[in-house]
């Protein structure tokens, strides 16, 4: 006798927003309970309706036997029929519509109402979900292959050794490796994506938002005559900002030594300054050079008391730039005053001592000293774009994203943990390199180094990057001798980056330790081993080439702590690391004399007393100034949600939901603390406020 069936469940099936995500194939679903009882196999097809199209949510009713319990598993399969049979499924959620069953669980108790609202949207919940309905979540997040019988447990998260459909899981990864292929465009460069997979392209909404923002910025400048003529005075240059894109905050203070010191502590490149324990042999600074600039201390006393700091850009030495433009490789010396203000006391623009390489100090004529500071900032701007910004965030993380897709299944908890922080990264890198870092592009015309120089500088920097130094905030600060607030009391970048990094680490730690709660789970996870192996494998051997990643070649990661450190560093780089380097670009670069991406002259070889006209000849013309303003304004705009407010929720198991809720609470508290700190700061620094830091590198 056939079992009595009744309508019991509603499926909500969400198709992805990727190009080609919709399907014409036949798709089937079966639900199973904890005892293995199953619903009939239903086909996701409604009459006179185009099902499962890109970005759509479709609903289907499912019957079940009378004695069917709570939903525990979901079987999913499709064929290859139709003109376009590919299908990317974001998620399937199941609503239990049976009244008063023992299988009921209220949403708010086990899943977290906020997490569900983020996932489905409050409008859908209001119209479709009453208080007594139970929901089951199956985040799929993958291209569903034909003739594979997928079996997902609730929450669809598990280590590979625990997956009951291991063959389908391995087949999916093999297919991923065909789409996510490494390419190294030139010796010494990092691994990048060979061809951008369709599901990594911008969503239509994001693409048009980004494009319309650029149009809007250009419209705001249309009333100004942007010609190829030079600016006549600094005041005439300054006047255009208020009429167009707004005055950067530095516009009144950019000439001051105090501001020059602040740029090292809270500008776009705050990772150059280091404690100086001895004057470098190639820096021609003596007691006489800085006499009268160290308050009541001698140079020897200031060094002994840890009051001297150094910025050494030797990495730019002899850099070959576009059209033989000349770039300096400066050393700048700073003194920490009794009031804790960091003041520049000496600048040498080239690495080797010599009669044509003078040391400039504040005792020189004001414009002579000002030009020396401008040339220092010009060199640091090249370092900022090549390494701190593009190289160490965008490009280094591109290889990590590719490696993650190639080796971790979408069901892997680490994939789900990191995926929100990879959103649009491959797309913006592809678009950025095409539009900005290409021959004739923005970097080539508006930066001294040009494309020729930026790639060479990147190569030099990639050779120096180490996971256990540059990859971790506190270790990187420690390596420069500036971790201790007793050494450098006022350092907004450090004081905001450390607590934000630690909040991220707390979140990662909770999720990772839950899934690796025994040594055996860590040791038996072959996807994790593959992932680490490819992270460290040489770039010319189909790997990312990260150096000093914890673990070893034989065993992979040897402790949960190592996994936590690596995942934390990756998420932090994609969020706080990029935010610190990116979002104040308009504030620093837009008023060109403040932080010149390009100067139109040779590096000074003597202490010339410059007139204002001399200074104006160093600056780019009006048309180039517009390009600098518009691009840096565009780059300074946020593309994705604030950290923790995920565009797509991947972790829906109770521990993952709880960890994300705690993460958001910790971020909210930290944001309030940072806002309070800014009240007493010498200059506002809110670029690492969690309200401003996005989830991912998407601009």
mmCIF file with all atom_site columns, C-alpha atoms in Angstrom, residues 228-391:
data_model
loop_
_atom_site.group_PDB
_atom_site.id
_atom_site.type_symbol
_atom_site.label_atom_id
_atom_site.label_alt_id
_atom_site.label_comp_id
_atom_site.label_asym_id
_atom_site.label_entity_id
_atom_site.label_seq_id
_atom_site.pdbx_PDB_ins_code
_atom_site.Cartn_x
_atom_site.Cartn_y
_atom_site.Cartn_z
_atom_site.occupancy
_atom_site.B_iso_or_equiv
_atom_site.pdbx_formal_charge
_atom_site.auth_seq_id
_atom_site.auth_comp_id
_atom_site.auth_asym_id
_atom_site.auth_atom_id
_atom_site.pdbx_PDB_model_num
ATOM 1   C CA . UNK A 1 228 ? 47.150 71.065 -21.470 1.00 0.00 ? 228 UNK A CA 1
ATOM 2   C CA . UNK A 1 229 ? 48.446 74.379 -20.160 1.00 0.00 ? 229 UNK A CA 1
ATOM 3   C CA . UNK A 1 230 ? 50.312 74.633 -16.859 1.00 0.00 ? 230 UNK A CA 1
ATOM 4   C CA . UNK A 1 231 ? 48.923 76.080 -13.669 1.00 0.00 ? 231 UNK A CA 1
ATOM 5   C CA . UNK A 1 232 ? 50.086 79.635 -13.113 1.00 0.00 ? 232 UNK A CA 1
ATOM 6   C CA . UNK A 1 233 ? 50.093 79.598 -9.299  1.00 0.00 ? 233 UNK A CA 1
ATOM 7   C CA . UNK A 1 234 ? 49.381 77.244 -6.438  1.00 0.00 ? 234 UNK A CA 1
ATOM 8   C CA . UNK A 1 235 ? 46.337 79.333 -5.603  1.00 0.00 ? 235 UNK A CA 1
ATOM 9   C CA . UNK A 1 236 ? 44.894 78.951 -9.112  1.00 0.00 ? 236 UNK A CA 1
ATOM 10  C CA . UNK A 1 237 ? 45.360 75.193 -8.810  1.00 0.00 ? 237 UNK A CA 1
ATOM 11  C CA . UNK A 1 238 ? 43.764 75.118 -5.398  1.00 0.00 ? 238 UNK A CA 1
ATOM 12  C CA . UNK A 1 239 ? 40.693 77.059 -6.516  1.00 0.00 ? 239 UNK A CA 1
ATOM 13  C CA . UNK A 1 240 ? 39.394 74.288 -8.816  1.00 0.00 ? 240 UNK A CA 1
ATOM 14  C CA . UNK A 1 241 ? 38.843 71.732 -6.055  1.00 0.00 ? 241 UNK A CA 1
ATOM 15  C CA . UNK A 1 242 ? 36.086 73.581 -4.256  1.00 0.00 ? 242 UNK A CA 1
ATOM 16  C CA . UNK A 1 243 ? 34.297 74.015 -7.607  1.00 0.00 ? 243 UNK A CA 1
ATOM 17  C CA . UNK A 1 244 ? 34.495 70.334 -8.545  1.00 0.00 ? 244 UNK A CA 1
ATOM 18  C CA . UNK A 1 245 ? 35.304 67.243 -6.473  1.00 0.00 ? 245 UNK A CA 1
ATOM 19  C CA . UNK A 1 246 ? 35.973 68.902 -3.127  1.00 0.00 ? 246 UNK A CA 1
ATOM 20  C CA . UNK A 1 247 ? 39.066 70.100 -1.302  1.00 0.00 ? 247 UNK A CA 1
ATOM 21  C CA . UNK A 1 248 ? 41.286 67.400 0.197   1.00 0.00 ? 248 UNK A CA 1
ATOM 22  C CA . UNK A 1 249 ? 41.844 67.977 3.899   1.00 0.00 ? 249 UNK A CA 1
ATOM 23  C CA . UNK A 1 250 ? 45.572 68.529 3.393   1.00 0.00 ? 250 UNK A CA 1
ATOM 24  C CA . UNK A 1 251 ? 45.143 71.587 1.211   1.00 0.00 ? 251 UNK A CA 1
ATOM 25  C CA . UNK A 1 252 ? 45.821 74.076 4.029   1.00 0.00 ? 252 UNK A CA 1
ATOM 26  C CA . UNK A 1 253 ? 48.652 72.170 5.705   1.00 0.00 ? 253 UNK A CA 1
ATOM 27  C CA . UNK A 1 254 ? 50.543 70.336 2.960   1.00 0.00 ? 254 UNK A CA 1
ATOM 28  C CA . UNK A 1 255 ? 53.618 72.574 3.186   1.00 0.00 ? 255 UNK A CA 1
ATOM 29  C CA . UNK A 1 256 ? 54.131 72.076 6.934   1.00 0.00 ? 256 UNK A CA 1
ATOM 30  C CA . UNK A 1 257 ? 56.691 69.743 8.479   1.00 0.00 ? 257 UNK A CA 1
ATOM 31  C CA . UNK A 1 258 ? 54.110 68.505 10.958  1.00 0.00 ? 258 UNK A CA 1
ATOM 32  C CA . UNK A 1 259 ? 51.935 67.293 8.083   1.00 0.00 ? 259 UNK A CA 1
ATOM 33  C CA . UNK A 1 260 ? 54.914 65.643 6.389   1.00 0.00 ? 260 UNK A CA 1
ATOM 34  C CA . UNK A 1 261 ? 55.485 63.682 9.598   1.00 0.00 ? 261 UNK A CA 1
ATOM 35  C CA . UNK A 1 262 ? 51.808 62.746 9.884   1.00 0.00 ? 262 UNK A CA 1
ATOM 36  C CA . UNK A 1 263 ? 51.856 61.336 6.357   1.00 0.00 ? 263 UNK A CA 1
ATOM 37  C CA . UNK A 1 264 ? 54.311 58.692 7.562   1.00 0.00 ? 264 UNK A CA 1
ATOM 38  C CA . UNK A 1 265 ? 52.006 57.682 10.426  1.00 0.00 ? 265 UNK A CA 1
ATOM 39  C CA . UNK A 1 266 ? 48.543 57.840 8.894   1.00 0.00 ? 266 UNK A CA 1
ATOM 40  C CA . UNK A 1 267 ? 48.890 58.443 5.165   1.00 0.00 ? 267 UNK A CA 1
ATOM 41  C CA . UNK A 1 268 ? 48.337 55.906 2.395   1.00 0.00 ? 268 UNK A CA 1
ATOM 42  C CA . UNK A 1 269 ? 51.742 54.316 3.000   1.00 0.00 ? 269 UNK A CA 1
ATOM 43  C CA . UNK A 1 270 ? 52.254 54.101 6.775   1.00 0.00 ? 270 UNK A CA 1
ATOM 44  C CA . UNK A 1 271 ? 54.390 50.941 6.550   1.00 0.00 ? 271 UNK A CA 1
ATOM 45  C CA . UNK A 1 272 ? 57.696 52.548 5.564   1.00 0.00 ? 272 UNK A CA 1
ATOM 46  C CA . UNK A 1 273 ? 58.813 54.349 8.710   1.00 0.00 ? 273 UNK A CA 1
ATOM 47  C CA . UNK A 1 274 ? 61.081 52.451 11.075  1.00 0.00 ? 274 UNK A CA 1
ATOM 48  C CA . UNK A 1 275 ? 63.038 53.066 14.255  1.00 0.00 ? 275 UNK A CA 1
ATOM 49  C CA . UNK A 1 276 ? 66.583 54.221 13.525  1.00 0.00 ? 276 UNK A CA 1
ATOM 50  C CA . UNK A 1 277 ? 69.246 52.982 15.965  1.00 0.00 ? 277 UNK A CA 1
ATOM 51  C CA . UNK A 1 278 ? 72.220 54.215 13.914  1.00 0.00 ? 278 UNK A CA 1
ATOM 52  C CA . UNK A 1 279 ? 72.624 56.586 10.988  1.00 0.00 ? 279 UNK A CA 1
ATOM 53  C CA . UNK A 1 280 ? 73.092 54.509 7.798   1.00 0.00 ? 280 UNK A CA 1
ATOM 54  C CA . UNK A 1 281 ? 76.583 54.797 6.339   1.00 0.00 ? 281 UNK A CA 1
ATOM 55  C CA . UNK A 1 282 ? 75.206 56.078 3.034   1.00 0.00 ? 282 UNK A CA 1
ATOM 56  C CA . UNK A 1 283 ? 73.239 58.901 4.697   1.00 0.00 ? 283 UNK A CA 1
ATOM 57  C CA . UNK A 1 284 ? 75.413 61.981 4.979   1.00 0.00 ? 284 UNK A CA 1
ATOM 58  C CA . UNK A 1 285 ? 73.977 63.243 8.272   1.00 0.00 ? 285 UNK A CA 1
ATOM 59  C CA . UNK A 1 286 ? 76.203 64.435 11.089  1.00 0.00 ? 286 UNK A CA 1
ATOM 60  C CA . UNK A 1 287 ? 75.699 66.258 14.377  1.00 0.00 ? 287 UNK A CA 1
ATOM 61  C CA . UNK A 1 288 ? 76.198 69.516 12.520  1.00 0.00 ? 288 UNK A CA 1
ATOM 62  C CA . UNK A 1 289 ? 73.585 68.643 9.886   1.00 0.00 ? 289 UNK A CA 1
ATOM 63  C CA . UNK A 1 290 ? 70.767 68.444 12.422  1.00 0.00 ? 290 UNK A CA 1
ATOM 64  C CA . UNK A 1 291 ? 72.033 70.827 15.089  1.00 0.00 ? 291 UNK A CA 1
ATOM 65  C CA . UNK A 1 292 ? 69.184 72.939 16.421  1.00 0.00 ? 292 UNK A CA 1
ATOM 66  C CA . UNK A 1 293 ? 66.554 70.503 15.087  1.00 0.00 ? 293 UNK A CA 1
ATOM 67  C CA . UNK A 1 294 ? 66.542 67.995 17.966  1.00 0.00 ? 294 UNK A CA 1
ATOM 68  C CA . UNK A 1 295 ? 65.373 70.301 20.760  1.00 0.00 ? 295 UNK A CA 1
ATOM 69  C CA . UNK A 1 296 ? 68.005 69.972 23.533  1.00 0.00 ? 296 UNK A CA 1
ATOM 70  C CA . UNK A 1 297 ? 69.477 66.643 22.373  1.00 0.00 ? 297 UNK A CA 1
ATOM 71  C CA . UNK A 1 298 ? 72.522 65.782 20.333  1.00 0.00 ? 298 UNK A CA 1
ATOM 72  C CA . UNK A 1 299 ? 72.103 63.326 17.483  1.00 0.00 ? 299 UNK A CA 1
ATOM 73  C CA . UNK A 1 300 ? 73.872 60.623 19.502  1.00 0.00 ? 300 UNK A CA 1
ATOM 74  C CA . UNK A 1 301 ? 71.552 61.229 22.466  1.00 0.00 ? 301 UNK A CA 1
ATOM 75  C CA . UNK A 1 302 ? 68.455 61.216 20.251  1.00 0.00 ? 302 UNK A CA 1
ATOM 76  C CA . UNK A 1 303 ? 69.510 57.872 18.738  1.00 0.00 ? 303 UNK A CA 1
ATOM 77  C CA . UNK A 1 304 ? 70.169 56.433 22.191  1.00 0.00 ? 304 UNK A CA 1
ATOM 78  C CA . UNK A 1 305 ? 66.755 57.569 23.448  1.00 0.00 ? 305 UNK A CA 1
ATOM 79  C CA . UNK A 1 306 ? 64.928 56.047 20.415  1.00 0.00 ? 306 UNK A CA 1
ATOM 80  C CA . UNK A 1 307 ? 63.865 59.454 19.132  1.00 0.00 ? 307 UNK A CA 1
ATOM 81  C CA . UNK A 1 308 ? 65.127 59.065 15.550  1.00 0.00 ? 308 UNK A CA 1
ATOM 82  C CA . UNK A 1 309 ? 63.124 57.355 12.784  1.00 0.00 ? 309 UNK A CA 1
ATOM 83  C CA . UNK A 1 310 ? 63.986 56.588 9.182   1.00 0.00 ? 310 UNK A CA 1
ATOM 84  C CA . UNK A 1 311 ? 62.214 56.138 5.874   1.00 0.00 ? 311 UNK A CA 1
ATOM 85  C CA . UNK A 1 312 ? 64.556 54.471 3.397   1.00 0.00 ? 312 UNK A CA 1
ATOM 86  C CA . UNK A 1 313 ? 63.238 53.914 -0.131  1.00 0.00 ? 313 UNK A CA 1
ATOM 87  C CA . UNK A 1 314 ? 66.345 52.168 -1.435  1.00 0.00 ? 314 UNK A CA 1
ATOM 88  C CA . UNK A 1 315 ? 64.038 49.732 -3.235  1.00 0.00 ? 315 UNK A CA 1
ATOM 89  C CA . UNK A 1 316 ? 63.432 52.450 -5.858  1.00 0.00 ? 316 UNK A CA 1
ATOM 90  C CA . UNK A 1 317 ? 67.155 52.921 -6.551  1.00 0.00 ? 317 UNK A CA 1
ATOM 91  C CA . UNK A 1 318 ? 68.000 52.929 -10.269 1.00 0.00 ? 318 UNK A CA 1
ATOM 92  C CA . UNK A 1 319 ? 64.429 52.118 -11.225 1.00 0.00 ? 319 UNK A CA 1
ATOM 93  C CA . UNK A 1 320 ? 63.989 52.383 -14.984 1.00 0.00 ? 320 UNK A CA 1
ATOM 94  C CA . UNK A 1 321 ? 60.918 54.525 -15.601 1.00 0.00 ? 321 UNK A CA 1
ATOM 95  C CA . UNK A 1 322 ? 58.887 55.415 -18.662 1.00 0.00 ? 322 UNK A CA 1
ATOM 96  C CA . UNK A 1 323 ? 60.555 57.818 -21.111 1.00 0.00 ? 323 UNK A CA 1
ATOM 97  C CA . UNK A 1 324 ? 63.669 57.858 -18.890 1.00 0.00 ? 324 UNK A CA 1
ATOM 98  C CA . UNK A 1 325 ? 61.856 59.886 -16.256 1.00 0.00 ? 325 UNK A CA 1
ATOM 99  C CA . UNK A 1 326 ? 64.074 60.234 -13.209 1.00 0.00 ? 326 UNK A CA 1
ATOM 100 C CA . UNK A 1 327 ? 62.936 58.917 -9.841  1.00 0.00 ? 327 UNK A CA 1
ATOM 101 C CA . UNK A 1 328 ? 64.838 59.508 -6.617  1.00 0.00 ? 328 UNK A CA 1
ATOM 102 C CA . UNK A 1 329 ? 65.552 56.813 -4.007  1.00 0.00 ? 329 UNK A CA 1
ATOM 103 C CA . UNK A 1 330 ? 65.493 58.941 -0.857  1.00 0.00 ? 330 UNK A CA 1
ATOM 104 C CA . UNK A 1 331 ? 66.297 58.539 2.793   1.00 0.00 ? 331 UNK A CA 1
ATOM 105 C CA . UNK A 1 332 ? 64.336 60.747 5.188   1.00 0.00 ? 332 UNK A CA 1
ATOM 106 C CA . UNK A 1 333 ? 65.196 61.208 8.856   1.00 0.00 ? 333 UNK A CA 1
ATOM 107 C CA . UNK A 1 334 ? 62.603 62.145 11.482  1.00 0.00 ? 334 UNK A CA 1
ATOM 108 C CA . UNK A 1 335 ? 62.801 63.267 15.099  1.00 0.00 ? 335 UNK A CA 1
ATOM 109 C CA . UNK A 1 336 ? 60.143 62.545 17.738  1.00 0.00 ? 336 UNK A CA 1
ATOM 110 C CA . UNK A 1 337 ? 59.639 65.730 19.705  1.00 0.00 ? 337 UNK A CA 1
ATOM 111 C CA . UNK A 1 338 ? 58.762 65.956 23.385  1.00 0.00 ? 338 UNK A CA 1
ATOM 112 C CA . UNK A 1 339 ? 55.146 66.678 22.427  1.00 0.00 ? 339 UNK A CA 1
ATOM 113 C CA . UNK A 1 340 ? 55.146 63.354 20.485  1.00 0.00 ? 340 UNK A CA 1
ATOM 114 C CA . UNK A 1 341 ? 54.992 65.055 17.099  1.00 0.00 ? 341 UNK A CA 1
ATOM 115 C CA . UNK A 1 342 ? 57.158 63.448 14.433  1.00 0.00 ? 342 UNK A CA 1
ATOM 116 C CA . UNK A 1 343 ? 59.132 66.064 12.504  1.00 0.00 ? 343 UNK A CA 1
ATOM 117 C CA . UNK A 1 344 ? 61.391 65.664 9.449   1.00 0.00 ? 344 UNK A CA 1
ATOM 118 C CA . UNK A 1 345 ? 64.966 66.826 10.039  1.00 0.00 ? 345 UNK A CA 1
ATOM 119 C CA . UNK A 1 346 ? 66.863 65.620 6.952   1.00 0.00 ? 346 UNK A CA 1
ATOM 120 C CA . UNK A 1 347 ? 66.220 64.315 3.434   1.00 0.00 ? 347 UNK A CA 1
ATOM 121 C CA . UNK A 1 348 ? 68.805 62.871 1.050   1.00 0.00 ? 348 UNK A CA 1
ATOM 122 C CA . UNK A 1 349 ? 67.272 62.197 -2.364  1.00 0.00 ? 349 UNK A CA 1
ATOM 123 C CA . UNK A 1 350 ? 69.661 59.509 -3.602  1.00 0.00 ? 350 UNK A CA 1
ATOM 124 C CA . UNK A 1 351 ? 71.290 56.521 -1.971  1.00 0.00 ? 351 UNK A CA 1
ATOM 125 C CA . UNK A 1 352 ? 74.970 57.341 -2.502  1.00 0.00 ? 352 UNK A CA 1
ATOM 126 C CA . UNK A 1 353 ? 76.723 60.208 -0.767  1.00 0.00 ? 353 UNK A CA 1
ATOM 127 C CA . UNK A 1 354 ? 78.287 62.778 -3.007  1.00 0.00 ? 354 UNK A CA 1
ATOM 128 C CA . UNK A 1 355 ? 78.626 66.484 -3.873  1.00 0.00 ? 355 UNK A CA 1
ATOM 129 C CA . UNK A 1 356 ? 75.601 66.242 -6.208  1.00 0.00 ? 356 UNK A CA 1
ATOM 130 C CA . UNK A 1 357 ? 73.476 64.571 -3.537  1.00 0.00 ? 357 UNK A CA 1
ATOM 131 C CA . UNK A 1 358 ? 73.066 67.152 -0.760  1.00 0.00 ? 358 UNK A CA 1
ATOM 132 C CA . UNK A 1 359 ? 71.187 66.577 2.482   1.00 0.00 ? 359 UNK A CA 1
ATOM 133 C CA . UNK A 1 360 ? 68.226 68.937 2.789   1.00 0.00 ? 360 UNK A CA 1
ATOM 134 C CA . UNK A 1 361 ? 67.004 70.168 6.167   1.00 0.00 ? 361 UNK A CA 1
ATOM 135 C CA . UNK A 1 362 ? 64.405 72.596 7.548   1.00 0.00 ? 362 UNK A CA 1
ATOM 136 C CA . UNK A 1 363 ? 67.267 75.105 7.881   1.00 0.00 ? 363 UNK A CA 1
ATOM 137 C CA . UNK A 1 364 ? 67.368 75.489 4.091   1.00 0.00 ? 364 UNK A CA 1
ATOM 138 C CA . UNK A 1 365 ? 65.279 78.168 2.319   1.00 0.00 ? 365 UNK A CA 1
ATOM 139 C CA . UNK A 1 366 ? 61.563 77.245 2.661   1.00 0.00 ? 366 UNK A CA 1
ATOM 140 C CA . UNK A 1 367 ? 60.982 76.378 -0.995  1.00 0.00 ? 367 UNK A CA 1
ATOM 141 C CA . UNK A 1 368 ? 64.219 74.410 -1.232  1.00 0.00 ? 368 UNK A CA 1
ATOM 142 C CA . UNK A 1 369 ? 63.090 72.271 1.686   1.00 0.00 ? 369 UNK A CA 1
ATOM 143 C CA . UNK A 1 370 ? 59.561 72.056 0.273   1.00 0.00 ? 370 UNK A CA 1
ATOM 144 C CA . UNK A 1 371 ? 60.808 70.710 -3.071  1.00 0.00 ? 371 UNK A CA 1
ATOM 145 C CA . UNK A 1 372 ? 62.932 68.091 -1.291  1.00 0.00 ? 372 UNK A CA 1
ATOM 146 C CA . UNK A 1 373 ? 59.808 66.904 0.553   1.00 0.00 ? 373 UNK A CA 1
ATOM 147 C CA . UNK A 1 374 ? 57.859 66.817 -2.727  1.00 0.00 ? 374 UNK A CA 1
ATOM 148 C CA . UNK A 1 375 ? 60.497 64.632 -4.365  1.00 0.00 ? 375 UNK A CA 1
ATOM 149 C CA . UNK A 1 376 ? 60.533 62.310 -1.354  1.00 0.00 ? 376 UNK A CA 1
ATOM 150 C CA . UNK A 1 377 ? 56.743 61.961 -1.562  1.00 0.00 ? 377 UNK A CA 1
ATOM 151 C CA . UNK A 1 378 ? 56.992 61.374 -5.300  1.00 0.00 ? 378 UNK A CA 1
ATOM 152 C CA . UNK A 1 379 ? 59.226 58.359 -4.679  1.00 0.00 ? 379 UNK A CA 1
ATOM 153 C CA . UNK A 1 380 ? 57.034 57.070 -1.861  1.00 0.00 ? 380 UNK A CA 1
ATOM 154 C CA . UNK A 1 381 ? 53.955 57.387 -4.096  1.00 0.00 ? 381 UNK A CA 1
ATOM 155 C CA . UNK A 1 382 ? 55.552 54.948 -6.571  1.00 0.00 ? 382 UNK A CA 1
ATOM 156 C CA . UNK A 1 383 ? 56.242 52.522 -3.722  1.00 0.00 ? 383 UNK A CA 1
ATOM 157 C CA . UNK A 1 384 ? 52.693 52.938 -2.463  1.00 0.00 ? 384 UNK A CA 1
ATOM 158 C CA . UNK A 1 385 ? 51.010 52.106 -5.765  1.00 0.00 ? 385 UNK A CA 1
ATOM 159 C CA . UNK A 1 386 ? 53.401 49.353 -6.841  1.00 0.00 ? 386 UNK A CA 1
ATOM 160 C CA . UNK A 1 387 ? 53.625 47.516 -3.519  1.00 0.00 ? 387 UNK A CA 1
ATOM 161 C CA . UNK A 1 388 ? 51.554 48.666 -0.558  1.00 0.00 ? 388 UNK A CA 1
ATOM 162 C CA . UNK A 1 389 ? 48.436 49.025 -2.707  1.00 0.00 ? 389 UNK A CA 1
ATOM 163 C CA . UNK A 1 390 ? 48.490 47.004 -5.935  1.00 0.00 ? 390 UNK A CA 1
ATOM 164 C CA . UNK A 1 391 ? 51.285 44.527 -5.283  1.00 0.00 ? 391 UNK A CA 1
#
